[in-house]
PDB file of C-alpha atoms in Angstrom:
ATOM      1  CA  MET A   1     111.314 137.030 112.352  1.00 94.00           C
ATOM      2  CA  ILE A   2     111.855 136.389 116.079  1.00 97.00           C
ATOM      3  CA  ILE A   3     112.996 139.603 117.853  1.00 97.00           C
ATOM      4  CA  LEU A   4     114.245 139.903 121.398  1.00 98.00           C
ATOM      5  CA  ILE A   5     113.926 143.306 122.945  1.00 98.00           C
ATOM      6  CA  THR A   6     115.605 143.804 126.350  1.00 97.00           C
ATOM      7  CA  GLY A   7     114.565 146.888 128.265  1.00 93.00           C
ATOM      8  CA  ALA A   8     111.220 146.570 126.586  1.00 94.00           C
ATOM      9  CA  ALA A   9     108.922 148.312 129.105  1.00 91.00           C
ATOM     10  CA  GLY A  10     110.021 151.839 128.398  1.00 91.00           C
ATOM     11  CA  PRO A  11     108.685 154.078 125.613  1.00 92.00           C
ATOM     12  CA  THR A  12     111.531 153.080 123.236  1.00 94.00           C
ATOM     13  CA  GLY A  13     111.072 149.350 123.700  1.00 94.00           C
ATOM     14  CA  GLN A  14     107.384 149.859 123.356  1.00 94.00           C
ATOM     15  CA  ALA A  15     107.912 151.672 120.060  1.00 95.00           C
ATOM     16  CA  VAL A  16     110.249 149.153 118.698  1.00 96.00           C
ATOM     17  CA  ALA A  17     108.025 146.272 119.686  1.00 96.00           C
ATOM     18  CA  ARG A  18     104.949 147.906 118.135  1.00 96.00           C
ATOM     19  CA  HIS A  19     106.851 148.469 114.918  1.00 96.00           C
ATOM     20  CA  PHE A  20     107.825 144.807 114.447  1.00 96.00           C
ATOM     21  CA  THR A  21     104.632 143.443 115.777  1.00 96.00           C
ATOM     22  CA  GLU A  22     102.511 145.449 113.298  1.00 96.00           C
ATOM     23  CA  ASN A  23     104.764 144.122 110.455  1.00 94.00           C
ATOM     24  CA  GLY A  24     103.985 140.530 111.426  1.00 95.00           C
ATOM     25  CA  HIS A  25     107.003 139.477 113.387  1.00 97.00           C
ATOM     26  CA  THR A  26     107.256 137.775 116.769  1.00 97.00           C
ATOM     27  CA  VAL A  27     108.512 140.012 119.601  1.00 97.00           C
ATOM     28  CA  ILE A  28     109.742 138.737 122.861  1.00 97.00           C
ATOM     29  CA  GLY A  29     110.020 141.682 125.189  1.00 97.00           C
ATOM     30  CA  VAL A  30     111.743 141.497 128.598  1.00 96.00           C
ATOM     31  CA  ASP A  31     112.340 143.919 131.457  1.00 92.00           C
ATOM     32  CA  LYS A  32     113.818 143.753 134.887  1.00 88.00           C
ATOM     33  CA  ASP A  33     110.539 142.355 136.170  1.00 89.00           C
ATOM     34  CA  ASP A  34     110.656 139.473 133.683  1.00 92.00           C
ATOM     35  CA  VAL A  35     114.469 138.468 134.051  1.00 96.00           C
ATOM     36  CA  ASP A  36     117.353 139.793 135.968  1.00 96.00           C
ATOM     37  CA  LEU A  37     119.786 140.719 132.988  1.00 97.00           C
ATOM     38  CA  LEU A  38     122.580 140.978 135.814  1.00 97.00           C
ATOM     39  CA  ASP A  39     122.205 137.248 136.390  1.00 97.00           C
ATOM     40  CA  ARG A  40     124.154 135.603 133.609  1.00 97.00           C
ATOM     41  CA  ALA A  41     122.506 132.211 134.339  1.00 98.00           C
ATOM     42  CA  ALA A  42     118.968 133.723 133.949  1.00 97.00           C
ATOM     43  CA  VAL A  43     119.910 135.233 130.728  1.00 98.00           C
ATOM     44  CA  GLN A  44     121.320 131.997 129.355  1.00 98.00           C
ATOM     45  CA  GLU A  45     118.030 130.291 130.479  1.00 98.00           C
ATOM     46  CA  LEU A  46     116.024 132.931 128.573  1.00 98.00           C
ATOM     47  CA  VAL A  47     117.900 132.584 125.426  1.00 98.00           C
ATOM     48  CA  ALA A  48     117.829 128.719 125.687  1.00 98.00           C
ATOM     49  CA  SER A  49     114.088 128.841 126.072  1.00 97.00           C
ATOM     50  CA  ILE A  50     113.851 131.100 122.921  1.00 97.00           C
ATOM     51  CA  ASP A  51     115.789 128.621 120.996  1.00 97.00           C
ATOM     52  CA  LYS A  52     113.764 125.710 122.276  1.00 96.00           C
ATOM     53  CA  GLU A  53     110.526 127.329 121.470  1.00 96.00           C
ATOM     54  CA  HIS A  54     111.294 129.017 118.080  1.00 96.00           C
ATOM     55  CA  GLY A  55     114.404 127.357 116.926  1.00 95.00           C
ATOM     56  CA  ARG A  56     116.027 130.594 115.866  1.00 95.00           C
ATOM     57  CA  LEU A  57     116.687 134.224 116.825  1.00 97.00           C
ATOM     58  CA  ASP A  58     116.746 136.910 114.218  1.00 97.00           C
ATOM     59  CA  GLY A  59     117.284 140.074 116.245  1.00 97.00           C
ATOM     60  CA  VAL A  60     118.243 141.592 119.528  1.00 98.00           C
ATOM     61  CA  VAL A  61     117.525 145.259 120.410  1.00 98.00           C
ATOM     62  CA  HIS A  62     119.122 145.979 123.702  1.00 98.00           C
ATOM     63  CA  LEU A  63     117.609 149.081 125.247  1.00 96.00           C
ATOM     64  CA  VAL A  64     118.655 148.778 128.989  1.00 95.00           C
ATOM     65  CA  GLY A  65     119.684 152.386 129.746  1.00 87.00           C
ATOM     66  CA  GLY A  66     120.063 155.061 132.462  1.00 87.00           C
ATOM     67  CA  TRP A  67     121.881 158.220 133.111  1.00 88.00           C
ATOM     68  CA  ARG A  68     123.670 159.616 136.080  1.00 87.00           C
ATOM     69  CA  GLY A  69     126.115 162.601 136.254  1.00 88.00           C
ATOM     70  CA  GLY A  70     127.363 165.595 138.125  1.00 85.00           C
ATOM     71  CA  LYS A  71     127.696 169.360 137.403  1.00 89.00           C
ATOM     72  CA  THR A  72     131.476 169.224 137.338  1.00 94.00           C
ATOM     73  CA  PHE A  73     134.267 166.725 136.701  1.00 95.00           C
ATOM     74  CA  ALA A  74     135.555 167.073 140.349  1.00 95.00           C
ATOM     75  CA  ASP A  75     132.193 166.208 141.950  1.00 92.00           C
ATOM     76  CA  THR A  76     131.735 162.951 139.969  1.00 93.00           C
ATOM     77  CA  ASP A  77     130.479 160.345 142.206  1.00 93.00           C
ATOM     78  CA  LEU A  78     132.050 156.895 141.387  1.00 94.00           C
ATOM     79  CA  GLU A  79     128.959 155.121 142.592  1.00 95.00           C
ATOM     80  CA  ASP A  80     127.497 156.503 139.537  1.00 95.00           C
ATOM     81  CA  TRP A  81     129.904 154.422 137.589  1.00 96.00           C
ATOM     82  CA  ASN A  82     129.051 151.283 139.467  1.00 96.00           C
ATOM     83  CA  VAL A  83     125.316 151.700 138.537  1.00 96.00           C
ATOM     84  CA  LEU A  84     125.922 152.788 134.892  1.00 96.00           C
ATOM     85  CA  HIS A  85     128.464 149.853 134.581  1.00 97.00           C
ATOM     86  CA  ASP A  86     125.755 147.359 135.592  1.00 97.00           C
ATOM     87  CA  LEU A  87     123.046 148.916 133.363  1.00 96.00           C
ATOM     88  CA  LEU A  88     124.915 149.825 130.263  1.00 96.00           C
ATOM     89  CA  VAL A  89     127.805 147.305 130.134  1.00 98.00           C
ATOM     90  CA  ARG A  90     127.129 144.225 132.387  1.00 98.00           C
ATOM     91  CA  THR A  91     123.744 143.566 130.954  1.00 97.00           C
ATOM     92  CA  LEU A  92     124.940 143.943 127.470  1.00 98.00           C
ATOM     93  CA  GLN A  93     127.750 141.540 128.136  1.00 98.00           C
ATOM     94  CA  HIS A  94     125.257 138.878 129.492  1.00 98.00           C
ATOM     95  CA  VAL A  95     122.800 139.366 126.664  1.00 98.00           C
ATOM     96  CA  SER A  96     125.367 139.374 123.860  1.00 98.00           C
ATOM     97  CA  LEU A  97     127.306 136.458 125.104  1.00 98.00           C
ATOM     98  CA  ALA A  98     124.121 134.352 125.326  1.00 98.00           C
ATOM     99  CA  VAL A  99     122.735 135.334 121.979  1.00 98.00           C
ATOM    100  CA  GLU A 100     125.849 135.193 119.720  1.00 98.00           C
ATOM    101  CA  PRO A 101     125.652 131.484 118.870  1.00 97.00           C
ATOM    102  CA  LEU A 102     122.009 131.927 117.705  1.00 97.00           C
ATOM    103  CA  LEU A 103     122.850 135.081 115.680  1.00 97.00           C
ATOM    104  CA  ARG A 104     125.797 133.172 114.085  1.00 95.00           C
ATOM    105  CA  LYS A 105     123.168 130.765 112.759  1.00 94.00           C
ATOM    106  CA  SER A 106     120.650 133.295 111.520  1.00 94.00           C
ATOM    107  CA  ASP A 107     120.549 134.164 107.788  1.00 92.00           C
ATOM    108  CA  ASN A 108     119.830 137.759 108.579  1.00 95.00           C
ATOM    109  CA  GLY A 109     120.206 138.451 112.262  1.00 97.00           C
ATOM    110  CA  ARG A 110     120.724 141.825 113.750  1.00 98.00           C
ATOM    111  CA  PHE A 111     122.081 142.989 117.188  1.00 98.00           C
ATOM    112  CA  VAL A 112     121.372 146.644 118.050  1.00 98.00           C
ATOM    113  CA  ILE A 113     122.438 149.002 120.872  1.00 98.00           C
ATOM    114  CA  VAL A 114     121.583 152.679 121.349  1.00 96.00           C
ATOM    115  CA  SER A 115     124.536 154.788 122.050  1.00 96.00           C
ATOM    116  CA  ALA A 116     124.945 158.606 122.617  1.00 94.00           C
ATOM    117  CA  LYS A 117     126.771 161.384 121.174  1.00 92.00           C
ATOM    118  CA  ALA A 118     128.280 161.714 124.636  1.00 91.00           C
ATOM    119  CA  ALA A 119     130.440 158.721 124.063  1.00 92.00           C
ATOM    120  CA  GLU A 120     132.505 160.625 121.508  1.00 92.00           C
ATOM    121  CA  ARG A 121     132.182 164.071 123.064  1.00 92.00           C
ATOM    122  CA  PRO A 122     131.881 163.744 126.832  1.00 94.00           C
ATOM    123  CA  SER A 123     130.953 166.586 129.044  1.00 93.00           C
ATOM    124  CA  ALA A 124     132.809 167.378 132.283  1.00 94.00           C
ATOM    125  CA  GLY A 125     130.087 166.113 134.485  1.00 93.00           C
ATOM    126  CA  GLY A 126     129.110 163.145 132.414  1.00 94.00           C
ATOM    127  CA  ALA A 127     132.303 161.198 132.661  1.00 95.00           C
ATOM    128  CA  CYS A 128     130.725 158.056 134.070  1.00 96.00           C
ATOM    129  CA  TYR A 129     127.950 157.999 131.583  1.00 95.00           C
ATOM    130  CA  ALA A 130     130.165 158.678 128.638  1.00 96.00           C
ATOM    131  CA  ALA A 131     132.727 156.067 129.716  1.00 96.00           C
ATOM    132  CA  ALA A 132     130.004 153.457 130.071  1.00 97.00           C
ATOM    133  CA  LYS A 133     128.633 154.098 126.752  1.00 97.00           C
ATOM    134  CA  ALA A 134     131.984 154.059 125.071  1.00 97.00           C
ATOM    135  CA  ALA A 135     132.627 150.674 126.907  1.00 97.00           C
ATOM    136  CA  ALA A 136     129.210 149.391 125.423  1.00 98.00           C
ATOM    137  CA  GLU A 137     130.152 150.558 122.088  1.00 98.00           C
ATOM    138  CA  ALA A 138     133.596 148.755 122.152  1.00 98.00           C
ATOM    139  CA  TRP A 139     131.937 145.526 123.363  1.00 98.00           C
ATOM    140  CA  THR A 140     129.467 145.651 120.564  1.00 98.00           C
ATOM    141  CA  LEU A 141     132.121 146.177 117.959  1.00 98.00           C
ATOM    142  CA  SER A 142     133.812 143.027 119.371  1.00 98.00           C
ATOM    143  CA  LEU A 143     130.592 141.160 118.854  1.00 98.00           C
ATOM    144  CA  ALA A 144     130.630 142.609 115.291  1.00 98.00           C
ATOM    145  CA  ASP A 145     134.029 141.170 114.676  1.00 98.00           C
ATOM    146  CA  ALA A 146     132.663 137.703 115.891  1.00 97.00           C
ATOM    147  CA  LEU A 147     129.851 137.938 113.413  1.00 98.00           C
ATOM    148  CA  LYS A 148     131.815 139.188 110.333  1.00 95.00           C
ATOM    149  CA  ASP A 149     131.755 135.975 108.443  1.00 92.00           C
ATOM    150  CA  THR A 150     128.147 135.325 109.019  1.00 96.00           C
ATOM    151  CA  GLY A 151     124.750 136.742 107.806  1.00 96.00           C
ATOM    152  CA  SER A 152     124.348 138.730 110.942  1.00 98.00           C
ATOM    153  CA  ALA A 153     125.441 142.177 112.150  1.00 98.00           C
ATOM    154  CA  ALA A 154     126.008 144.209 115.273  1.00 98.00           C
ATOM    155  CA  THR A 155     125.221 147.786 114.803  1.00 98.00           C
ATOM    156  CA  ILE A 156     125.391 150.851 117.072  1.00 98.00           C
ATOM    157  CA  LEU A 157     122.634 153.591 116.684  1.00 97.00           C
ATOM    158  CA  VAL A 158     123.801 156.954 117.980  1.00 96.00           C
ATOM    159  CA  VAL A 159     121.528 159.529 119.360  1.00 94.00           C
ATOM    160  CA  LYS A 160     121.683 162.762 121.341  1.00 90.00           C
ATOM    161  CA  ALA A 161     118.720 161.824 123.201  1.00 86.00           C
ATOM    162  CA  LEU A 162     115.359 160.006 122.747  1.00 88.00           C
ATOM    163  CA  LEU A 163     111.971 161.746 122.490  1.00 81.00           C
ATOM    164  CA  ASN A 164     108.469 160.229 123.077  1.00 79.00           C
ATOM    165  CA  GLU A 165     104.973 161.567 122.997  1.00 82.00           C
ATOM    166  CA  ASP A 166     104.731 162.054 126.830  1.00 83.00           C
ATOM    167  CA  MET A 167     107.815 164.297 126.649  1.00 88.00           C
ATOM    168  CA  LYS A 168     106.226 166.351 124.021  1.00 85.00           C
ATOM    169  CA  ALA A 169     102.963 166.624 125.896  1.00 88.00           C
ATOM    170  CA  ALA A 170     104.702 167.706 129.033  1.00 90.00           C
ATOM    171  CA  LYS A 171     106.652 170.444 127.152  1.00 90.00           C
ATOM    172  CA  PRO A 172     104.584 171.445 124.180  1.00 87.00           C
ATOM    173  CA  GLU A 173     106.590 174.439 123.454  1.00 86.00           C
ATOM    174  CA  ALA A 174     110.033 172.645 123.684  1.00 86.00           C
ATOM    175  CA  LYS A 175     111.928 172.298 120.307  1.00 85.00           C
ATOM    176  CA  PHE A 176     113.851 169.207 121.415  1.00 88.00           C
ATOM    177  CA  ALA A 177     116.593 169.970 118.873  1.00 87.00           C
ATOM    178  CA  GLY A 178     118.620 166.971 117.793  1.00 85.00           C
ATOM    179  CA  PHE A 179     116.395 164.445 119.678  1.00 91.00           C
ATOM    180  CA  THR A 180     115.453 161.230 117.914  1.00 90.00           C
ATOM    181  CA  HIS A 181     111.899 160.192 118.306  1.00 93.00           C
ATOM    182  CA  VAL A 182     111.338 156.609 119.477  1.00 91.00           C
ATOM    183  CA  ASP A 183     109.276 155.882 116.382  1.00 93.00           C
ATOM    184  CA  ALA A 184     112.141 157.102 114.124  1.00 93.00           C
ATOM    185  CA  LEU A 185     114.439 154.794 116.181  1.00 95.00           C
ATOM    186  CA  ALA A 186     112.103 151.797 115.571  1.00 95.00           C
ATOM    187  CA  GLU A 187     112.159 152.536 111.900  1.00 96.00           C
ATOM    188  CA  ALA A 188     115.904 152.749 111.914  1.00 96.00           C
ATOM    189  CA  VAL A 189     116.242 149.371 113.506  1.00 97.00           C
ATOM    190  CA  ALA A 190     113.874 147.791 111.101  1.00 96.00           C
ATOM    191  CA  GLY A 191     115.734 149.340 108.253  1.00 96.00           C
ATOM    192  CA  LEU A 192     118.933 147.400 109.186  1.00 97.00           C
ATOM    193  CA  TYR A 193     117.228 144.310 107.783  1.00 97.00           C
ATOM    194  CA  GLU A 194     116.970 145.950 104.508  1.00 96.00           C
ATOM    195  CA  ARG A 195     120.685 146.433 104.153  1.00 96.00           C
ATOM    196  CA  PRO A 196     123.416 143.642 103.636  1.00 97.00           C
ATOM    197  CA  ALA A 197     124.954 142.444 106.954  1.00 97.00           C
ATOM    198  CA  HIS A 198     128.444 143.302 105.783  1.00 96.00           C
ATOM    199  CA  GLU A 199     127.428 146.793 105.127  1.00 97.00           C
ATOM    200  CA  ILE A 200     126.347 147.590 108.569  1.00 98.00           C
ATOM    201  CA  ASN A 201     128.286 145.222 110.777  1.00 98.00           C
ATOM    202  CA  GLY A 202     130.509 147.091 113.165  1.00 98.00           C
ATOM    203  CA  THR A 203     129.165 150.531 112.165  1.00 97.00           C
ATOM    204  CA  ARG A 204     127.966 153.530 114.089  1.00 97.00           C
ATOM    205  CA  LEU A 205     124.820 155.028 112.497  1.00 96.00           C
ATOM    206  CA  ASP A 206     124.260 158.666 113.574  1.00 94.00           C
ATOM    207  CA  LEU A 207     120.506 159.299 113.892  1.00 94.00           C
ATOM    208  CA  THR A 208     121.126 162.994 114.844  1.00 88.00           C
ATOM    209  CA  GLN A 209     122.008 164.055 111.279  1.00 69.00           C
TER     210      GLN A 209
END
């Protein structure tokens, strides 16, 4: 399979890339140093180059993220919304619009985003983050509707927060209750290929349970 990972430089992207690579798949990992995902033309060029080189695309794992928030609702800084909109929504829009035609042609394509419990249960100080995550979910569900009559699926994986080995090493006594390890997330992404597209398309899979 040919898998595109956006936001690939972080611990989560590395875990997903490692999982697919170790299982014999071709991974194309990009981060902000490789292509500006806020530049729609650049994203279109990236996807066109994948199509030209490989002739197909079987998966996209969109991992561009970020968090900003305040202590109270009233002290919310709307500049945080601008930043989070670009990171969590605009990059998703550019990537999904570019890859949808290739996913429609795939026999078993998957498009995956990672959302947060905050989208369904926002905190007072996390309005910008929660709203951006909710918008990203709605956009992904629209993509799912576009893929409903194909062999591909768009799926939302929901976490409380992600955990990696550096975090555990920095706080060895911490419990990290409800956190999802990046390796477990990678396994969850891979597991989507073992289920029929119609079964997971347009669904939210909660990894905190």
